[in-house]
Coordinates of C-alpha atoms (C1' of nucleotides) in Angstrom, one line a residue:
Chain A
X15 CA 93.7 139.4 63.6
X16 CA 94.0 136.1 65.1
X17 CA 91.9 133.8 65.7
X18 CA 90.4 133.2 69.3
X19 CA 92.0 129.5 68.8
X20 CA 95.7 131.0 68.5
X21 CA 95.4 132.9 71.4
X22 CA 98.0 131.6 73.7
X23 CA 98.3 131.5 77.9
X24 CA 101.0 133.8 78.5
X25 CA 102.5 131.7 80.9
X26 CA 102.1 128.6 80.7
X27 CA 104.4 126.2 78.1
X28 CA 104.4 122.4 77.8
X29 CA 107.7 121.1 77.0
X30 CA 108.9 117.2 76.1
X31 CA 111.3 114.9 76.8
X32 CA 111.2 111.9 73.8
X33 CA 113.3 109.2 74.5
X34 CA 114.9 106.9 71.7
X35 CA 116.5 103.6 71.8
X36 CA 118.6 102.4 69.4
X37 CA 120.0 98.6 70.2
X38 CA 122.7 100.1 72.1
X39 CA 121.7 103.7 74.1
X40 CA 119.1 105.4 74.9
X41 CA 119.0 109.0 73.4
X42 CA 117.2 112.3 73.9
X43 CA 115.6 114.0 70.8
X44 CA 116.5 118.2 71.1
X45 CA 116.1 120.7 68.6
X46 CA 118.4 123.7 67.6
X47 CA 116.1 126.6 68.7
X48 CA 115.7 128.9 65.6
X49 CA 114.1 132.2 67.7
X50 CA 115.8 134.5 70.1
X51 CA 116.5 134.4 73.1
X52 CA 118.8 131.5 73.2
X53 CA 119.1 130.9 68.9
X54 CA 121.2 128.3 68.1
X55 CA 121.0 126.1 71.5
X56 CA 119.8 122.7 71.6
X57 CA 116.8 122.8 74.0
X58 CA 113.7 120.0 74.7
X59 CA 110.7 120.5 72.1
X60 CA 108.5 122.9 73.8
X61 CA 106.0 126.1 73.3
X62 CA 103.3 127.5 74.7
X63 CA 99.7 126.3 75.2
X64 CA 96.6 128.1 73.8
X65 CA 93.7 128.9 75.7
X66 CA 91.6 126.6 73.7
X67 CA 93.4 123.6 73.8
X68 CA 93.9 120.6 76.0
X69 CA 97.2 120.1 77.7
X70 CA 98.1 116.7 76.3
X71 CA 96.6 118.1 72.7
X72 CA 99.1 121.3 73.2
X73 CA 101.9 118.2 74.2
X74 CA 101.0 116.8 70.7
X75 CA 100.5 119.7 68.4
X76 CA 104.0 121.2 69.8
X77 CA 105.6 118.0 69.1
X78 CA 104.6 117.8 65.6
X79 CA 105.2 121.1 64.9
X80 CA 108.6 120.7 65.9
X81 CA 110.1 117.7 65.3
X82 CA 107.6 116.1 62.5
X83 CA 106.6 113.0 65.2
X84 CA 102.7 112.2 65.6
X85 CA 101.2 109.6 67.2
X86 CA 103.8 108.5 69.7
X87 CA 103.3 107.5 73.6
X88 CA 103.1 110.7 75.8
X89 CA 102.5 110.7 79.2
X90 CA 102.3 113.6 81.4
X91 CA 105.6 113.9 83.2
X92 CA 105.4 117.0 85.7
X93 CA 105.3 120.8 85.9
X94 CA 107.8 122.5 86.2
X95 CA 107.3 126.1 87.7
X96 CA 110.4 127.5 89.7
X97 CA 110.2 131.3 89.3
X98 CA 113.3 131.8 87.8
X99 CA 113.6 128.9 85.2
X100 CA 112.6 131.1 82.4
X101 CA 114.8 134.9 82.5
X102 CA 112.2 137.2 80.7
X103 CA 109.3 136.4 82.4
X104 CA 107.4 134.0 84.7
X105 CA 106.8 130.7 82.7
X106 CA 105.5 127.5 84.2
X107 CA 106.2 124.5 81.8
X108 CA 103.8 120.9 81.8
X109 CA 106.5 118.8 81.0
X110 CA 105.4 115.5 79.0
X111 CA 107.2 112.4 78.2
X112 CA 107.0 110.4 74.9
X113 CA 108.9 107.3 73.5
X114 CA 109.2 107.1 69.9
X115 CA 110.6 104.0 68.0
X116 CA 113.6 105.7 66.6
X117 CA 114.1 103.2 63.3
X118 CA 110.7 104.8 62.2
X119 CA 111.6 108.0 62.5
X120 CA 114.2 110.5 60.9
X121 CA 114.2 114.2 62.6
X122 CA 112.4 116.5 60.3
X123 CA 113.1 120.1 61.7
X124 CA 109.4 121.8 61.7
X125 CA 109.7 125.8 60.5
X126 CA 110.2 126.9 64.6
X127 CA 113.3 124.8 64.8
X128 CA 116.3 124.8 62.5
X129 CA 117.8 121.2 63.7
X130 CA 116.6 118.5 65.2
X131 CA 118.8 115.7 66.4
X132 CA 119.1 112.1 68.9
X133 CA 121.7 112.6 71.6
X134 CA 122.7 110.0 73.6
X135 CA 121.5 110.5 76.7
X136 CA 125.1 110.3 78.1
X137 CA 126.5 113.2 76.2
X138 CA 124.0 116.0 75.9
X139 CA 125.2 119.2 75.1
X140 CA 124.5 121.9 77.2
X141 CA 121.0 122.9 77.6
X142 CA 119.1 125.7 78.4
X143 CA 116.9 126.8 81.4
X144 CA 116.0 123.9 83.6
X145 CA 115.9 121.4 80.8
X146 CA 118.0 118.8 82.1
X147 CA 116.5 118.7 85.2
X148 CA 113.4 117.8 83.5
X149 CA 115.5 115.1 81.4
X150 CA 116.7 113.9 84.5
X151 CA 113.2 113.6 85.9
X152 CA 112.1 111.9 83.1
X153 CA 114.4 109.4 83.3
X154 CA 113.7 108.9 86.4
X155 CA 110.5 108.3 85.6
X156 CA 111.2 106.1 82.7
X157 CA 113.3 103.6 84.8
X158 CA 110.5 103.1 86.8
X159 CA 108.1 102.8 84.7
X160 CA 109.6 100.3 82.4
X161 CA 109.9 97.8 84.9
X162 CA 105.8 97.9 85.9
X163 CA 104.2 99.0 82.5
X164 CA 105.1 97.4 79.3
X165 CA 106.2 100.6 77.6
X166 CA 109.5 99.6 76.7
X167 CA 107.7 98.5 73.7
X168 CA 107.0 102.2 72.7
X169 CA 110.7 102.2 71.9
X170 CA 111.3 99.2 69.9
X171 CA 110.4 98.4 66.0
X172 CA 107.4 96.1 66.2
X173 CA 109.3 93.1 65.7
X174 CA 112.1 92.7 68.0
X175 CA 113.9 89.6 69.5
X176 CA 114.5 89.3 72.7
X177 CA 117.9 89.8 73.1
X178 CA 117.2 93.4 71.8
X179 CA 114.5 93.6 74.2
X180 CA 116.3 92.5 77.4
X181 CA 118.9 94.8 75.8
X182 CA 116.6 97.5 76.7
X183 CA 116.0 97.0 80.1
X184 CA 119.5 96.5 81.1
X185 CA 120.0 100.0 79.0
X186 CA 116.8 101.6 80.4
X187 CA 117.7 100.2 84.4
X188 CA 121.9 100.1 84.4
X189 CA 122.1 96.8 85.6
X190 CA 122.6 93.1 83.8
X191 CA 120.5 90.3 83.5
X192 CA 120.7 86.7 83.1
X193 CA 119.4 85.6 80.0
X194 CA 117.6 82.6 80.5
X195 CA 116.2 84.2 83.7
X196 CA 114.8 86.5 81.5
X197 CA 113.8 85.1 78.9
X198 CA 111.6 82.7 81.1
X199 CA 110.1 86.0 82.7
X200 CA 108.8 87.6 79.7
X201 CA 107.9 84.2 77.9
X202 CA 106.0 83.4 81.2
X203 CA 104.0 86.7 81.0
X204 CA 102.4 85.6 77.3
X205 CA 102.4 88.4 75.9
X206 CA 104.4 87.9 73.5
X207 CA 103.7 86.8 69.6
X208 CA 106.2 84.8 67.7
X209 CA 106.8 85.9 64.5
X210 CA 109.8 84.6 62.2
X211 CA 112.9 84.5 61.9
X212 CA 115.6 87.1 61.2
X213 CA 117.5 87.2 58.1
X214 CA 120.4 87.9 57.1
X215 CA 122.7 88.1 60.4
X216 CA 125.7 86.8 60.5
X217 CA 124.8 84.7 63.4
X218 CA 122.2 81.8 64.2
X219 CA 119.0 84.3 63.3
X220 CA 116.8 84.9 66.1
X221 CA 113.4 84.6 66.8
X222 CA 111.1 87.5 66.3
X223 CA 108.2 88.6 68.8
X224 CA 105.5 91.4 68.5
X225 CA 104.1 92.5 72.1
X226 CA 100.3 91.6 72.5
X227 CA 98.4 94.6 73.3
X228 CA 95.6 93.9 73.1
X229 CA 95.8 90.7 75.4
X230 CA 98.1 92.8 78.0
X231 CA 94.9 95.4 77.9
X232 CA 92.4 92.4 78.7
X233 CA 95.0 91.2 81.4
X234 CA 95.1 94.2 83.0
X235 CA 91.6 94.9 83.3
X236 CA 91.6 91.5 85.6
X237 CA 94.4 92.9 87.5
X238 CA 97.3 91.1 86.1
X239 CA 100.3 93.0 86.9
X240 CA 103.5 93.6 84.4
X241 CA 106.6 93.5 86.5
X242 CA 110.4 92.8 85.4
Chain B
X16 CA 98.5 149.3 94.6
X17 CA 99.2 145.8 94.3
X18 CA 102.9 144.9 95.2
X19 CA 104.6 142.9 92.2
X20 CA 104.4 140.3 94.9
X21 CA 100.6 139.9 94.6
X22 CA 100.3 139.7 91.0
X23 CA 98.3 136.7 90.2
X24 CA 98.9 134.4 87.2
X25 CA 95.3 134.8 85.5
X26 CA 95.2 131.2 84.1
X27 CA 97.1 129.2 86.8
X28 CA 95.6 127.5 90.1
X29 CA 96.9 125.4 92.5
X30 CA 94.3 122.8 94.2
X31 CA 95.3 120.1 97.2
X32 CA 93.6 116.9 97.9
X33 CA 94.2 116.3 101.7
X34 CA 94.2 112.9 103.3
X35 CA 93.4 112.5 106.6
X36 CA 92.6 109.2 108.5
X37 CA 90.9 108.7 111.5
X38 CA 91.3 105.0 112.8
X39 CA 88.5 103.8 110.9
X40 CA 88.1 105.5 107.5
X41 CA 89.9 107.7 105.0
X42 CA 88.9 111.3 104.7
X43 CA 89.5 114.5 102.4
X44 CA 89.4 118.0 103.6
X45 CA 87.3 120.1 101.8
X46 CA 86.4 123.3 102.0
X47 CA 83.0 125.8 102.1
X48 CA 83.5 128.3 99.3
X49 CA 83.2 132.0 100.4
X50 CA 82.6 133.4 97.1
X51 CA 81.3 133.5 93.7
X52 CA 80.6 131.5 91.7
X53 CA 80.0 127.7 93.2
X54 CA 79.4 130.3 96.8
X55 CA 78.7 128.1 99.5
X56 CA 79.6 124.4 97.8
X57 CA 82.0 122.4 99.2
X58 CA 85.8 121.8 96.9
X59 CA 89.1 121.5 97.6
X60 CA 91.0 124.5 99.1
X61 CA 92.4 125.8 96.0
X62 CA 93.3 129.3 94.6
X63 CA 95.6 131.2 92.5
X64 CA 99.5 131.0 91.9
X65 CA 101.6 134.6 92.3
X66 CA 103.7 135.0 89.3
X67 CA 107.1 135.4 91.7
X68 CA 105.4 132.2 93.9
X69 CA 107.4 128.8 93.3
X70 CA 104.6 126.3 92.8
X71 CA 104.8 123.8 96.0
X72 CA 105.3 127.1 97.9
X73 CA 102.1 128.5 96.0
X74 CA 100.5 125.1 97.1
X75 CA 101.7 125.6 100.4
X76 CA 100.6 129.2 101.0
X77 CA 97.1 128.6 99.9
X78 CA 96.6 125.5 102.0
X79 CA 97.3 127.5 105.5
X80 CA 94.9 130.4 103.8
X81 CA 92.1 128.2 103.7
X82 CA 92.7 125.8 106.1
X83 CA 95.4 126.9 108.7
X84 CA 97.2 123.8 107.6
X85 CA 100.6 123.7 108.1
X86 CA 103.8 121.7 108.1
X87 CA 102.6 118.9 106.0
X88 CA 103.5 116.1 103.8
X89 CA 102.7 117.2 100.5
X90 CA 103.8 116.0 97.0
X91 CA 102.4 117.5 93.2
X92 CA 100.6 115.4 91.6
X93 CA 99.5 116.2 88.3
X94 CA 98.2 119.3 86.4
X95 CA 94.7 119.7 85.0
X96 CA 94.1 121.3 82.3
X97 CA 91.0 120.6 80.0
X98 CA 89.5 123.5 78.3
X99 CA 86.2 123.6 79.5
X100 CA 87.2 122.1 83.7
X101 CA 86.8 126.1 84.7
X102 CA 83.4 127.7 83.2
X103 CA 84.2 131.3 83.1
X104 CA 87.6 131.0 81.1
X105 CA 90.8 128.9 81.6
X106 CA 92.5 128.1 84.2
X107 CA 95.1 125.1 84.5
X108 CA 95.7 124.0 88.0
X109 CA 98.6 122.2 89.5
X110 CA 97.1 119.8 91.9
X111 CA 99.3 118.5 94.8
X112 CA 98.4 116.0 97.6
X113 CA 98.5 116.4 101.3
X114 CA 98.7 113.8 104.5
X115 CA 97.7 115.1 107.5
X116 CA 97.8 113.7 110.8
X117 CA 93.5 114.1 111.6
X118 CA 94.4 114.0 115.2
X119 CA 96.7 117.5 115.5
X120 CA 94.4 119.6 113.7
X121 CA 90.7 121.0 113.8
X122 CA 89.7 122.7 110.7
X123 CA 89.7 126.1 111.1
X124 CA 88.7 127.8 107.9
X125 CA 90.4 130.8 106.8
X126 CA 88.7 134.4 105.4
X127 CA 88.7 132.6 101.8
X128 CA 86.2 129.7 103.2
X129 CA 83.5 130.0 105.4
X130 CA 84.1 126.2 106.7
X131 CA 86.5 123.2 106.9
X132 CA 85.2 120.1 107.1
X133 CA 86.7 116.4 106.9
X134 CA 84.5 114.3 104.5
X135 CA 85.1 110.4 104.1
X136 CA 86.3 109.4 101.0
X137 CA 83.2 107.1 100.0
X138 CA 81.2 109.8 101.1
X139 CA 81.8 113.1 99.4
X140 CA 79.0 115.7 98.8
X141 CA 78.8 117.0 95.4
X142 CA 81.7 118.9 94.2
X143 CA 82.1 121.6 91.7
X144 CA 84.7 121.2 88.0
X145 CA 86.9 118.8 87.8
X146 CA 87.0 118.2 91.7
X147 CA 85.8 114.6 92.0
X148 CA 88.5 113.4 89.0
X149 CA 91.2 115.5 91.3
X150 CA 90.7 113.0 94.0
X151 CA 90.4 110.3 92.6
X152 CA 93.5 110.6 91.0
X153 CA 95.3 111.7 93.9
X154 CA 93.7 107.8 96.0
X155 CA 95.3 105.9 93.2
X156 CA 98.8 108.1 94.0
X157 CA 97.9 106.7 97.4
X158 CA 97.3 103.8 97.0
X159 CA 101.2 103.3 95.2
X160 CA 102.8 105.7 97.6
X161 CA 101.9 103.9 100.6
X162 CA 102.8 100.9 99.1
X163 CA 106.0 102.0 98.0
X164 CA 107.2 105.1 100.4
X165 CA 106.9 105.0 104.3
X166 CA 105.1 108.0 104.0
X167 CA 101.7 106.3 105.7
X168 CA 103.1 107.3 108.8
X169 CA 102.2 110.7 108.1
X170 CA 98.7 110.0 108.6
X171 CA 99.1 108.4 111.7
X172 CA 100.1 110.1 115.4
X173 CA 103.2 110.7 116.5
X174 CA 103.0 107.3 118.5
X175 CA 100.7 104.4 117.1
X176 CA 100.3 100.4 117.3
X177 CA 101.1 97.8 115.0
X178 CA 96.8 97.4 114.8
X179 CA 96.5 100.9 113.8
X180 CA 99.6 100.9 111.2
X181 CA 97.9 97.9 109.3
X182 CA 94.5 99.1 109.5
X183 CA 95.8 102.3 107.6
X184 CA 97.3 100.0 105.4
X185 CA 94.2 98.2 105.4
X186 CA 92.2 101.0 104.8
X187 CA 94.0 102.7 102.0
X188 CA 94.9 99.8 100.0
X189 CA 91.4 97.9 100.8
X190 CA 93.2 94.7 101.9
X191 CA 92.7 92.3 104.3
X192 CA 96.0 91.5 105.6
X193 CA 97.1 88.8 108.2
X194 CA 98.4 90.6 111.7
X195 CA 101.2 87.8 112.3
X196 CA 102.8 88.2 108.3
X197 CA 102.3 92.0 108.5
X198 CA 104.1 92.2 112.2
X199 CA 107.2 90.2 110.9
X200 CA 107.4 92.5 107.6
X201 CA 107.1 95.7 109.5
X202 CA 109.1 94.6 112.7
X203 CA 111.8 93.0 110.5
X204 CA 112.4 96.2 108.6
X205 CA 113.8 98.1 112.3
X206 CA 112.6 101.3 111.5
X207 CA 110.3 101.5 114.3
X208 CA 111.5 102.5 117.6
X209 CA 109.1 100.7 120.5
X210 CA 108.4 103.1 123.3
X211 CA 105.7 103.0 126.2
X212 CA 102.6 101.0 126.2
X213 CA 99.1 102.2 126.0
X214 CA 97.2 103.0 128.7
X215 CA 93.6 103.0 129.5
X216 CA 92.3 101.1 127.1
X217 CA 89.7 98.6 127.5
X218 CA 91.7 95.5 126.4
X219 CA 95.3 94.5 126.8
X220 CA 97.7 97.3 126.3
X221 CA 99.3 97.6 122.8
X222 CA 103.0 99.0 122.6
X223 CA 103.3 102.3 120.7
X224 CA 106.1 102.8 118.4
X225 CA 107.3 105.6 116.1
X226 CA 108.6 106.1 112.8
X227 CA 112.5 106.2 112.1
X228 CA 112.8 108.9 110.3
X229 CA 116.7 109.4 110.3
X230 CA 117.2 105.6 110.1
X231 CA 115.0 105.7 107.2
X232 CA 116.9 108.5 105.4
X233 CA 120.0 106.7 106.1
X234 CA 119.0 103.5 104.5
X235 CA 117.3 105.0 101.7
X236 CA 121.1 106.6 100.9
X237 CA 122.4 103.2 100.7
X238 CA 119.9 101.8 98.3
X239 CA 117.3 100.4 100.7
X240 CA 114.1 99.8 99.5
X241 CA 110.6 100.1 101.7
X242 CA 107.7 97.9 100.4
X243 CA 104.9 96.7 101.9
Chain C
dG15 C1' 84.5 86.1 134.0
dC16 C1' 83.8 88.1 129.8
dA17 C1' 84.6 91.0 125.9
dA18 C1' 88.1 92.9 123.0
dA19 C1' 92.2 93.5 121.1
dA20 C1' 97.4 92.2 121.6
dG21 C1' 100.8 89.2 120.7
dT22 C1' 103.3 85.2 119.0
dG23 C1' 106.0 80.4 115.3
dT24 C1' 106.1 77.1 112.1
dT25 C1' 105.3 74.9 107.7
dT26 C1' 104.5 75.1 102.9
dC27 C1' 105.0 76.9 98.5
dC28 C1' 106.5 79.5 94.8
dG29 C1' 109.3 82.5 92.4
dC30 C1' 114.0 84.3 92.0
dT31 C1' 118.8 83.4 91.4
dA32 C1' 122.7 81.2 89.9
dC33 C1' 124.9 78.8 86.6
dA34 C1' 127.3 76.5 81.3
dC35 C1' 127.0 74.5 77.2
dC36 C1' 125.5 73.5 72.3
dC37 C1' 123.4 75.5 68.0
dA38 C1' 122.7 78.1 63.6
dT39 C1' 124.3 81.4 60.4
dG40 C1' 127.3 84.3 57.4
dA41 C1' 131.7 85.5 56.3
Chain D
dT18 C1' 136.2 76.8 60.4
dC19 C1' 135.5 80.6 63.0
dA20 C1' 133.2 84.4 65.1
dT21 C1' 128.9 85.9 66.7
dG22 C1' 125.0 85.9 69.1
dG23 C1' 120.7 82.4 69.8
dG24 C1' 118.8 79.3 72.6
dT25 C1' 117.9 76.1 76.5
dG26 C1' 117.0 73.4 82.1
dT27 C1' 117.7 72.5 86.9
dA28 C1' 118.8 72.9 91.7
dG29 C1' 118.8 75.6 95.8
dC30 C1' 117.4 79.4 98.6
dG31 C1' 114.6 82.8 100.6
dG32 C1' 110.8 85.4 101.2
dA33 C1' 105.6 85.3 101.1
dA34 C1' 101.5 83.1 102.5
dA35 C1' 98.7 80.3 105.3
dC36 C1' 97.2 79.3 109.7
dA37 C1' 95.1 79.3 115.7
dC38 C1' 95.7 79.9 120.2
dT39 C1' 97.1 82.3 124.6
dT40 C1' 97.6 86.8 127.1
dT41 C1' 96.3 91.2 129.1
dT42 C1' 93.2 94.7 130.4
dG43 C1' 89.0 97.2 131.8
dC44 C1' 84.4 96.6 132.9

DNA sequence: GCAAAAGTGTTTCCGCTACACCCATGA
DNA sequence: TCATGGGTGTAGCGGAAACACTTTTGC
């Protein structure tokens, strides 16, 4: 018999949207569902919730139970409830969004999914269910938040120079930037640490920063304000 | 028998926070609950979701129930879900946020809710669950809406002044803001149309000007941004 | 005529934008 | 030595902020 804590709430499900970055496109993490109906489609991470469990904890478990990622950002995104975006039966879904720094992390299928793989967000394969409207939220949502939270962090390796950074933004946003305009921006903010250099490009070698988190937290608590 | 149609989703709610303003202060609409348990405390008008019930039509449904309320700005804004929020098991609740124009509508509680009442927001009566966290969340949403989205207007009459647009603003953001840099913004954006002057009042007549809504739309196509 | 709110311009300042060239490194 | 990206400063413009007095109306 199970267990009062696997008990789960019919019909309710919390699905998310991870997004990746790596130096040139942003991509979408799906997994090859492995259980009927729709076996075989790519489809956002997603399950249901249990009656003893947290949303944002149900956010997390399902993530690492399907894709092998722990301790990333998540965020809640929205909920999605139209009547008819599930076909058996009425499911309302608490989409999340997370961003995961994609050098540290190679997909590792967990035993509900059979695949799990980066698309470019550009060229996703046909999903199903309302799943790319909640990608499209999401992004949404992520080109607006990256230009008042520093979260564009979340998606870089620790150390990063800035040209990958503004990279990024102009990814994340669509549009271009001027480099030293930028550069002053972020620079200005002092947030940044220098680290050293890079080693081993076949170019001048760059500068690396780490973001300052902790002083961004202390700054924000006095109201400071990120903006790019 | 029930029809299909009435079929409640056991562990689903929808709950609004409603903003009103009235000149002077922001308030929230709460209502008197009619039955057990929390009978007779003061919440927001909330109930359940019908499993073939879209969720802003859900939110939508339950807000005339309980408070006659109709036709209003409203907009989800986030879902709530900790384990222990409900007492007797679990319910999840989508909560949405309202703006009301105070002026058009006297409360007039439905057979769910034994009263209406407007309450100002710095001076709420004790309320039952997760209520209190609810609405706070839903005055920071505010707070960057208005900021962001002409949507103040919907808390305002039809026709207002320039005095009572920035005291909303005012109000909501808890600002001072000067009257001569505030005209100039608002004026220079030409999506108010001037129309009669006030009469009767005991000082020198403002002019009264409404909200461009179709201009607005238009602009917003084309990439135009409103910020206050 | 007085109280109460409406209405109105100008100056200053700061932040955003635009813009082009030299430097370091590995191949 | 060449290809590739790294790194740097300044001038001009425009929007935001600061600031105080006159006007209209009802009582």
């Amino acid at each position: 018999m199970a267990k009062k804590s696997e008990q789960i709430i019919k019909n309710l499900s919390t699905d998310s949207v991870i997004f990746g970055f790596d130096n040139s496109e942003l991509k979408v993490l799906l997994i090859k569902l492995a259980v009927e109906p729709q076996k075989g489609e790519w489809a956002l991470p997603g399950s249901n919730i249990l009656t003893d469990e947290n949303l944002d904890v149900a956010a997390k478990r399902v993530l690492k139970e399907l894709t092998g990622l722990d301790n990333v950002y998540m965020e809640q995104l929205y909920t999605f409830g139209d009547v008819l975006r599930f076909p058996l039966f009425r499911v309302v879904t608490v989409a999340y969004f997370a961003l995961v720094k994609i050098e540290d992390y190679q997909p590792e299928p967990g035993p509900k999914a059979s695949d799990a793989k980066w698309f470019p967000i550009k060229k996703l394969p046909k999903l199903p269910f309302d799943h790319i409207e909640i990608i499209n939220y999401a992004l949404k949502r992520l080109k607006q938040r990256v230009r008042i939270r520093p979260i564009g962090f979340e998606l870089l390796p620790m150390k990063f120079t800035l040209s990958q950074l503004q990279n990024l933004y102009e990814t994340i946003m669509d549009v271009e930037m001027d480099k030293r305009n930028f550069r002053k921006k972020i620079i200005g903010m002092n947030l940044l640490i220098p680290l050293e250099k890079q080693k081993g490009v076949p170019h001048r070698a760059a500068k690396l920063y780490r973001f300052d988190k902790r002083k961004y937290d202390s700054l924000k608590e006095k109201g400071f304000n990120f903006e790019i």
